Amino acid sequence: MNFTFSNDKPIYIQLIDIFKMNIISGLLSEGTKLDSVRDLAIAAKVNPNTMQKALSQLENIGLVRTERTSGRFITNDKEKIILMRKEIAIKEIEDFLRKMQSLGFKTAEIIQMIEEDKN
């Protein structure tokens, strides 16, 4: 897993985003066992408390589950992953459209540019 951070938001939020992208892209498959908090923290070069906070948030939203004596795993809920993927895609499209509109493009022009690019 590639851990690259910026200064624009807290590290634990960036960790959540990295895990989300790795899960929805299939890099981390359903049911995959995650390394320990300590090992993940070392790999990401972050404090274990920061990694723990990110993993707890991922558990709260249902992308990660904990099995008492076995560790943490990526959810087996394919529908949840598909829904998350769609939500992220919609947000990216909305951000893209806002940026294009701020450049003065109308929706029809944006669609035309995308259609032309496909050919």
XYZ file of C-alpha atoms in Angstrom:
119
model
C 0.000 0.000 0.000
C 1.336 3.434 -0.904
C 1.118 5.961 1.912
C 1.703 9.509 0.695
C 0.486 12.412 2.806
C -0.132 16.103 2.287
C -0.527 18.990 4.714
C -4.093 19.899 3.738
C -5.956 17.593 6.153
C -5.280 15.430 9.207
C -3.226 12.267 8.647
C -5.920 9.935 10.014
C -8.404 11.294 7.438
C -5.848 10.748 4.693
C -5.332 7.192 5.960
C -9.098 6.606 5.791
C -9.120 7.902 2.211
C -6.171 5.673 1.258
C -7.856 2.594 2.706
C -11.173 3.485 1.033
C -9.494 3.827 -2.363
C -7.608 0.553 -1.913
C -10.826 -1.222 -0.914
C -13.083 0.132 -3.669
C -10.409 -0.390 -6.325
C -10.010 -4.015 -5.271
C -6.384 -3.660 -4.176
C -7.644 -4.805 -0.772
C -10.151 -7.556 -1.531
C -13.226 -8.434 0.506
C -12.282 -10.463 3.553
C -8.575 -9.626 3.379
C -6.864 -9.733 6.772
C -5.108 -6.484 7.625
C -1.714 -6.305 9.255
C -1.566 -5.277 12.902
C -2.008 -1.620 13.829
C 1.671 -1.458 14.733
C 2.804 -2.956 11.408
C 0.493 -0.693 9.405
C 1.718 2.331 11.382
C 5.334 1.406 10.666
C 4.570 0.955 6.947
C 2.817 4.346 6.827
C 5.415 6.007 9.092
C 2.707 7.289 11.443
C 1.975 6.999 15.132
C 0.081 3.781 16.013
C -2.623 5.901 17.689
C -3.199 7.695 14.383
C -3.510 4.377 12.539
C -5.839 3.049 15.251
C -8.072 6.122 14.874
C -8.292 5.631 11.101
C -9.069 1.922 11.402
C -11.718 2.601 14.045
C -13.406 5.080 11.708
C -13.291 2.528 8.880
C -14.901 0.038 11.233
C -17.598 2.576 12.145
C -18.549 2.979 8.487
C -18.501 -0.775 7.946
C -15.533 -1.175 5.603
C -13.457 -2.991 8.216
C -14.497 -5.502 10.846
C -12.702 -6.848 13.901
C -12.766 -10.478 14.918
C -11.859 -10.788 18.573
C -8.820 -13.025 18.462
C -8.112 -12.961 14.723
C -7.578 -9.284 13.932
C -9.072 -6.853 11.463
C -10.485 -7.721 8.064
C -11.888 -5.885 5.068
C -15.664 -6.281 4.954
C -17.205 -9.120 2.952
C -20.156 -6.851 2.107
C -19.758 -6.360 -1.655
C -22.845 -4.137 -1.800
C -21.306 -1.735 0.737
C -18.133 -1.538 -1.336
C -20.089 -0.967 -4.562
C -22.144 1.765 -2.875
C -19.003 3.450 -1.493
C -17.393 3.290 -4.939
C -20.438 4.940 -6.491
C -20.579 7.651 -3.787
C -16.910 8.502 -4.315
C -17.379 8.563 -8.109
C -20.344 10.931 -7.802
C -18.358 13.254 -5.536
C -15.447 13.261 -8.003
C -17.807 14.039 -10.901
C -19.441 16.870 -8.938
C -16.013 18.329 -8.087
C -14.951 18.059 -11.730
C -18.127 19.764 -12.960
C -17.711 22.594 -10.427
C -14.137 23.175 -11.569
C -15.106 23.152 -15.233
C -18.024 25.502 -14.592
C -15.696 27.859 -12.706
C -13.655 27.977 -15.916
C -16.781 29.130 -17.727
C -17.855 25.892 -19.373
C -21.521 24.982 -19.615
C -22.625 21.412 -18.906
C -23.356 20.756 -22.589
C -19.834 21.909 -23.513
C -18.301 19.644 -20.895
C -20.286 16.664 -22.174
C -19.268 17.467 -25.748
C -15.586 17.619 -24.746
C -15.857 14.245 -23.019
C -17.601 12.709 -26.021
C -14.923 14.077 -28.359
C -12.184 12.711 -26.109
C -13.667 9.194 -26.247
C -13.198 9.080 -30.023
